[in-house]
XYZ file of C-alpha atoms in Angstrom:
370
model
C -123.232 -148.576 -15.755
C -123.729 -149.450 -19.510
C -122.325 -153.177 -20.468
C -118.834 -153.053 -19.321
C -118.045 -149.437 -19.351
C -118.470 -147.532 -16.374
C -120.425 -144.489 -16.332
C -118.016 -141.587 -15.583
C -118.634 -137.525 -15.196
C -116.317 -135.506 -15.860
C -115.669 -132.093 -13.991
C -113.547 -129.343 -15.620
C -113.113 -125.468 -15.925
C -112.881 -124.627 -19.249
C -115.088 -126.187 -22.220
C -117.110 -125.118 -25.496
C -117.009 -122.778 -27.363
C -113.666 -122.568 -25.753
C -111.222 -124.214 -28.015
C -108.369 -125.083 -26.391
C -106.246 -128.586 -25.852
C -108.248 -129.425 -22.616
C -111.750 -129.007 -24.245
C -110.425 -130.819 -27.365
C -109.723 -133.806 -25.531
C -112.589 -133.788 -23.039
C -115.003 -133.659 -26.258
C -113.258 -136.178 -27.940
C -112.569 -138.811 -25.337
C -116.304 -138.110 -24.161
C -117.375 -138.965 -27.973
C -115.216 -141.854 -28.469
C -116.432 -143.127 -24.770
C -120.182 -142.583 -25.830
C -119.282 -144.592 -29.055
C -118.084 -147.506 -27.402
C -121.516 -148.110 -25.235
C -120.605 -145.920 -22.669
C -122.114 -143.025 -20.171
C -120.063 -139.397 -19.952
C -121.292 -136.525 -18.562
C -119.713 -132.997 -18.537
C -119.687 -130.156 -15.777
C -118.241 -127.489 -16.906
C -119.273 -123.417 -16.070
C -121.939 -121.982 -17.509
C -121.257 -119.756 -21.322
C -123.116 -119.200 -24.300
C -122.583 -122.962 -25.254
C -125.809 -124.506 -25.743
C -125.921 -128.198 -23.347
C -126.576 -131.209 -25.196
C -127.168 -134.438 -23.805
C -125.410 -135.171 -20.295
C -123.958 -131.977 -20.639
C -124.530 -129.879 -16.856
C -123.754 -126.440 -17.025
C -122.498 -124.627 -13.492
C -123.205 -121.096 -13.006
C -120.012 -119.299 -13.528
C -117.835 -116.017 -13.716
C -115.263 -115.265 -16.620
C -111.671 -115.381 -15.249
C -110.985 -111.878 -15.830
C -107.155 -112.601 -16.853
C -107.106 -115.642 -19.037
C -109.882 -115.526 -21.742
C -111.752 -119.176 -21.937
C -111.136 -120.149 -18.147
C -114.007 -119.507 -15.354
C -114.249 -119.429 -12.229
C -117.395 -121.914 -11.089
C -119.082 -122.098 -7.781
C -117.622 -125.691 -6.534
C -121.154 -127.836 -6.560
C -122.678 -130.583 -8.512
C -125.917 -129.613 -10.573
C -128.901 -131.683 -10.942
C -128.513 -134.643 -13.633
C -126.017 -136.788 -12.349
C -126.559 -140.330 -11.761
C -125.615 -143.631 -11.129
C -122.385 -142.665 -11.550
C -119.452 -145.085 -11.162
C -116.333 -142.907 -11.680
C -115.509 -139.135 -11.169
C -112.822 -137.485 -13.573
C -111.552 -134.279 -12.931
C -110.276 -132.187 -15.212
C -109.194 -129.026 -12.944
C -107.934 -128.774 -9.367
C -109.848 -125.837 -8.449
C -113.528 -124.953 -8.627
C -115.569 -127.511 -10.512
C -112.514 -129.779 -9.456
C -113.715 -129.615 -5.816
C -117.002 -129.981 -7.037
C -116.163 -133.336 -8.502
C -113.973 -134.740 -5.531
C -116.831 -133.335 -3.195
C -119.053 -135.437 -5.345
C -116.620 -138.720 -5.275
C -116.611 -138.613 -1.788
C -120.041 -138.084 -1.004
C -121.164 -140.789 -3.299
C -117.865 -143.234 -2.498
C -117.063 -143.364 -6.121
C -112.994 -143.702 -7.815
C -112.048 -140.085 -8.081
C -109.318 -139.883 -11.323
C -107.908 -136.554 -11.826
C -106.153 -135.447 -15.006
C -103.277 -133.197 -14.817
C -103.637 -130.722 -18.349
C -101.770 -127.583 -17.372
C -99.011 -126.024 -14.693
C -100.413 -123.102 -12.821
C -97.575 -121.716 -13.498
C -99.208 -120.972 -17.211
C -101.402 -118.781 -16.104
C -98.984 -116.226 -14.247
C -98.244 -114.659 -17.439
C -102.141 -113.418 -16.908
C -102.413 -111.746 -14.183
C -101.426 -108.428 -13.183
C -97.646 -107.646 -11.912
C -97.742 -108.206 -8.346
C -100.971 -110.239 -7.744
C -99.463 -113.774 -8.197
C -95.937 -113.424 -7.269
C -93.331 -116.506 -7.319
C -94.384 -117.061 -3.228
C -98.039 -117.956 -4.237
C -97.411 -119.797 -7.410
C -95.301 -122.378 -5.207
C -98.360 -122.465 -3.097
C -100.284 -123.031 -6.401
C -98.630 -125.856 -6.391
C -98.371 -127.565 -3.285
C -102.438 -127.226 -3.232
C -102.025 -129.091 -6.967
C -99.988 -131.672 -4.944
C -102.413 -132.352 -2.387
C -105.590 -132.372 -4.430
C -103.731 -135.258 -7.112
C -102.722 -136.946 -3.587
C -106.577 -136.936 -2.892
C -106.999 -138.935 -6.302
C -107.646 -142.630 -6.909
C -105.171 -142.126 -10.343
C -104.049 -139.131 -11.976
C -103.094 -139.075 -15.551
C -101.067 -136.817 -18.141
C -100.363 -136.905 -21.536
C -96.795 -137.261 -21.623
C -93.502 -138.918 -19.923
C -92.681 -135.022 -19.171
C -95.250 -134.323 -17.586
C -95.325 -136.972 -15.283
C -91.993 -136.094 -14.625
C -92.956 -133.051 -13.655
C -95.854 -134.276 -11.073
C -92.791 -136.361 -9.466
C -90.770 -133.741 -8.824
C -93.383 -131.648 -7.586
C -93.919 -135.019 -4.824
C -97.421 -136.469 -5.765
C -97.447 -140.036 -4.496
C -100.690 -140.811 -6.287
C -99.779 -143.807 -9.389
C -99.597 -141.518 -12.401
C -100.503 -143.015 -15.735
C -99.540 -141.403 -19.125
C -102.481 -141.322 -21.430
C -102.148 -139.493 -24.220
C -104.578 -136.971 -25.180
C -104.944 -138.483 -28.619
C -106.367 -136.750 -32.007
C -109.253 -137.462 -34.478
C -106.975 -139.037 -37.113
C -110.459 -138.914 -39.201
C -110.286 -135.478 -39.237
C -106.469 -134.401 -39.158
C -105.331 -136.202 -42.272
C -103.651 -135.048 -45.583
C -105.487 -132.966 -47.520
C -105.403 -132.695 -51.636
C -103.830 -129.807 -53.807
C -106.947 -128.461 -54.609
C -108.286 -127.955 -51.190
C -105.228 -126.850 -50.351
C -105.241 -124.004 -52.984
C -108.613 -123.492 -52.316
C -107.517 -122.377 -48.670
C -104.682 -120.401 -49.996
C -107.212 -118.540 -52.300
C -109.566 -118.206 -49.295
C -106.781 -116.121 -46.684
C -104.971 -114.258 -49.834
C -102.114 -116.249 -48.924
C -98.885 -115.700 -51.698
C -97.639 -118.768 -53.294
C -94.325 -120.178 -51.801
C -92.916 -122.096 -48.874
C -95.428 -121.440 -45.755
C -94.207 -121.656 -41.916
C -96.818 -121.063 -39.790
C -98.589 -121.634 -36.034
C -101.870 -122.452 -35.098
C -103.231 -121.817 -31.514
C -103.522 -119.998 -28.402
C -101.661 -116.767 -28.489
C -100.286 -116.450 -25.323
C -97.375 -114.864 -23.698
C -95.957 -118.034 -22.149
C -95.806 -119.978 -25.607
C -92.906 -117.325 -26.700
C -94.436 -116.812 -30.361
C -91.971 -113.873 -30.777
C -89.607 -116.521 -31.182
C -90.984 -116.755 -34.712
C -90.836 -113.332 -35.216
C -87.190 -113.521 -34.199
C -86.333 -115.998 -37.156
C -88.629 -114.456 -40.218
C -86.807 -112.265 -41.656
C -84.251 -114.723 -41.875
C -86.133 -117.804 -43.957
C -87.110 -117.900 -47.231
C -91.054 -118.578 -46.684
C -94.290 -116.426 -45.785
C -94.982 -117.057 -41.856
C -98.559 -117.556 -41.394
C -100.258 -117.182 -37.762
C -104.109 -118.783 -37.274
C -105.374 -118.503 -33.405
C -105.853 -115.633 -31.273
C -104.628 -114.632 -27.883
C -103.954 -111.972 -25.804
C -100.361 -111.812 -26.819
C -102.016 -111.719 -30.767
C -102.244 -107.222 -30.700
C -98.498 -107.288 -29.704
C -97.402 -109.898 -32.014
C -98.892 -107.989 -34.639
C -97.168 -104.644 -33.877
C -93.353 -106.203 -34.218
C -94.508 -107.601 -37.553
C -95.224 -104.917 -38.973
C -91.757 -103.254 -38.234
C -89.828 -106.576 -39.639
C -88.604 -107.070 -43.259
C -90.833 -110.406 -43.543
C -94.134 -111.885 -44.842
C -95.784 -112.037 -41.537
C -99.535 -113.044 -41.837
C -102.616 -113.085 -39.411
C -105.258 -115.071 -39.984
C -107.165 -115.051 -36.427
C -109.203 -117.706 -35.661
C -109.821 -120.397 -37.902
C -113.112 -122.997 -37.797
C -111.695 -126.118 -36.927
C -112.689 -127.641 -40.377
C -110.367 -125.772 -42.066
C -107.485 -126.858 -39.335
C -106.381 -129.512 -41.636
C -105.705 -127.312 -44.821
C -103.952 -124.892 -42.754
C -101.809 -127.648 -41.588
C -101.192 -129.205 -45.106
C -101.032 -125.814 -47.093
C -97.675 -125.126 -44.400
C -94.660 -126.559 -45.145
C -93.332 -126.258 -41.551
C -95.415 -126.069 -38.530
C -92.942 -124.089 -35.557
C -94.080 -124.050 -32.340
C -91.506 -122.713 -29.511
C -93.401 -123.378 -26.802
C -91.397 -124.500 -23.604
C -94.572 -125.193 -21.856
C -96.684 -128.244 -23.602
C -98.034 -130.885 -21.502
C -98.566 -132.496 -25.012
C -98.519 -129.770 -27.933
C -101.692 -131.539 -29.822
C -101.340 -129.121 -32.164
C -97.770 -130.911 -32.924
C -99.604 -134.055 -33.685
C -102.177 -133.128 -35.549
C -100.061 -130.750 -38.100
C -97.923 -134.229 -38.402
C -101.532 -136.140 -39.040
C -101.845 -134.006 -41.594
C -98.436 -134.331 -43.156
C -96.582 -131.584 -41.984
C -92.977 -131.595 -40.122
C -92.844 -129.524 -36.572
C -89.696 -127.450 -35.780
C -90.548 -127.321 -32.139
C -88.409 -126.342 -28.595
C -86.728 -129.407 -26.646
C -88.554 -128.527 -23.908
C -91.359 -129.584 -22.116
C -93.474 -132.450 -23.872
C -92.456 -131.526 -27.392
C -89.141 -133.067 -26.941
C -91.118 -135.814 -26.737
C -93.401 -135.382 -29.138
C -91.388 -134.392 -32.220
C -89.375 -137.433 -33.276
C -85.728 -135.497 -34.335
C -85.429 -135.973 -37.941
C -88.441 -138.070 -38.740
C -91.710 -135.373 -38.118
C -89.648 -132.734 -37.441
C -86.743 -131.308 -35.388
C -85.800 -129.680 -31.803
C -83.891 -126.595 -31.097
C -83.180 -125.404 -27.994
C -84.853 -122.483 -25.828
C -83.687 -119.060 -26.890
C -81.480 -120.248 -29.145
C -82.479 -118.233 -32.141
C -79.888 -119.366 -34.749
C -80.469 -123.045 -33.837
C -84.353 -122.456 -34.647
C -83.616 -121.158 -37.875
C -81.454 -123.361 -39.005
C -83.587 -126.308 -37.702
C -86.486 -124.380 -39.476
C -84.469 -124.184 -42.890
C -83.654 -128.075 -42.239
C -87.287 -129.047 -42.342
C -88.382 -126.770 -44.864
C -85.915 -128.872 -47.355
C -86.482 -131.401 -46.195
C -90.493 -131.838 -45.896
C -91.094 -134.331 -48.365
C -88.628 -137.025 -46.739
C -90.355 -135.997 -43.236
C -93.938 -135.964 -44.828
C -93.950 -139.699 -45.433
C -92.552 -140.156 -41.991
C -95.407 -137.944 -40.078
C -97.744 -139.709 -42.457
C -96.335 -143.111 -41.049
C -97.136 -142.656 -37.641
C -100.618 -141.294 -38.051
C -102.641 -144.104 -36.198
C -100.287 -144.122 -33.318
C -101.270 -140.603 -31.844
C -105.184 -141.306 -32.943
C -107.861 -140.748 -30.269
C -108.863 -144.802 -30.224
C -105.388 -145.670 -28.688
C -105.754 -142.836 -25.797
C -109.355 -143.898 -24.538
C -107.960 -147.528 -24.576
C -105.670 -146.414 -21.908
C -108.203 -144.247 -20.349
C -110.248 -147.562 -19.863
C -107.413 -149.076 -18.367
C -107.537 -146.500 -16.022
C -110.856 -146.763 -14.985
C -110.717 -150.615 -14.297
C -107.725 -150.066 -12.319
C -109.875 -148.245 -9.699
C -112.971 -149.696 -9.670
């Protein structure tokens, strides 16, 4: 233990140089925890990522279905010790790993609850998870979170969810937070300077940034382009990405592709766009939500999942509903006249989604098992 803070390692199955909400907030909250005095270590399977300090590296296999996720042999390496708390990230592999490890060592076991199995089915091959083994999926989600000390999420959805689903463990919503030093609102110049940099036309921008998968419906977007008056930008990649880019090319629109963007340029892309739309009915947070609306910019997002809780209708952005094409639009061509009168709002609310706030709660947490 250093000081106060407890010394805590945390177990997941996806990390660096994956870049995805999960290894955004393990790095961060692992940062900010190291910051404060504190003692974080990371197990996470084995990639080309180079280990720093307290970082533990499992040997590991690619999951051949869903790029950035690997399957781990379920032990502990070398490194660990005098550990006070285990937090898992991940039910399965390196999650067994870690409540292995909490047992073994009586230690709290927390257990954080980032994404429905259910995300993944998209994935696989038709006919090797079918709706049977998903709900078993699940129930083995249930009983490892029953197995927990706490188990948190990062929204009132999600625990929702984790309810109806029957996990009796207390569930605490701690929000996954973002670096409000980093996502903030960026100047004209910089902002032209990116527009210069991806050949991007001048005009209104709408655009998405993130994982292209098939379970985040990014067609949807397609679906309204032709119909707004704006160039739709896409940054990320995905498997659903080579698809995405074969309907755009046979719509009357401005559809760009900018692949995969270094995260230092994340908050230009987010300025330069006048409307960040994200239809995806499947959040446990959307952090990409918040950190578009760090940086000034309204979402136009699906009232569904998290995002209808985090979009605040009519002051960072507004909801449509799922598969309801016209009501996107229109909610789309809303914000886009809108965005200066939404701008100051997002701006206004900056320091309540910041980083600092979540590992607050994350302490609170941890003293409630110790």
């Amino acid at each position: 233990m250093t000081g106060d803070l407890p010394a805590v390692a945390a177990f997941t199955d996806t990390y660096l140089p994956t870049v995805n909400g999960a290894t955004y907030t393990i790095e961060s909250w692992r940062d900010r925890w190291e910051r404060r005095g504190g003692r974080m270590h990371v197990v996470y399977p084995a990639s080309d990522y180079e280990p720093t300090a307290r970082e533990h590296p499992v040997e590991s296999l690619s999951f051949p279905f869903y790029d950035g996720l690997y399957v781990s042999t379920p032990r502990t390496p070398r490194g660990l010790y005098d550990i006070d708390i285990v937090h898992t990230h991940t039910p399965f592999s390196l999650g067994i790993a870690g409540y292995r490890y909490a047992r073994k060592h009586d230690v709290p076991l927390v257990a954080s609850y980032h994404t429905p199995t259910s995300e993944y089915v998209e994935y696989l091959p038709a006919g090797v998870l079918s709706e049977s083994l998903a709900s078993i999926a699940s129930g083995y989600e249930r009983r490892y979170l029953d197995r927990a000390d706490a188990v948190t999420v990062p929204s009132e959805p999600t625990r929702d969810h984790l309810r109806d689903l029957g996990v009796d463990t207390p569930i605490t919503v701690v929000p996954n937070g973002i670096d409000t030093e980093r996502f903030r609102p960026v100047g004209a110049d910089e902002r032209a300077a990116f527009r210069t940099r991806h050949g991007l036309p001048d005009g209104p921008l709408v655009g998405y940034t993130g994982r292209h998968g098939y379970e985040k419906e990014l067609d949807a977007i397609l679906d309204i382009a032709p119909d707004i008056d704006a160039t739709v930008v896409f940054g990320g990649d995905g498997p659903a990405r080579e698809s995405l880019q074969r309907r755009a090319e046979d719509i009357d629109a401005d559809v760009r592709f900018l692949g995969f963007l270094d995260r230092d340029e994340l908050p230009a892309f987010y300025a330069s766009l006048d409307v960040f739309v994200f239809p995806s009915p499947v959040e446990t947070q959307g952090l990409v939500a918040l950190e578009a609306n760090a940086c000034g910019t309204p979402v136009v997002g699906v009232d569904a999942g998290a995002l209808a809780e985090t979009i605040v209708g009519g002051e960072t952005g507004y909801h449509f509903e799922r598969g309801d094409t016209d009501g996107f639009r229109q909610a789309t061509e809303r914000a886009l006249a809108a965005s200066e009168t939404l701008r100051e709002a997002c701006l206004a609310r900056r320091e309540n989604v910041g980083v600092g706030a979540a590992v607050d709660a994350l302490a609170d947490v941890y003293d409630s098992v110790r």
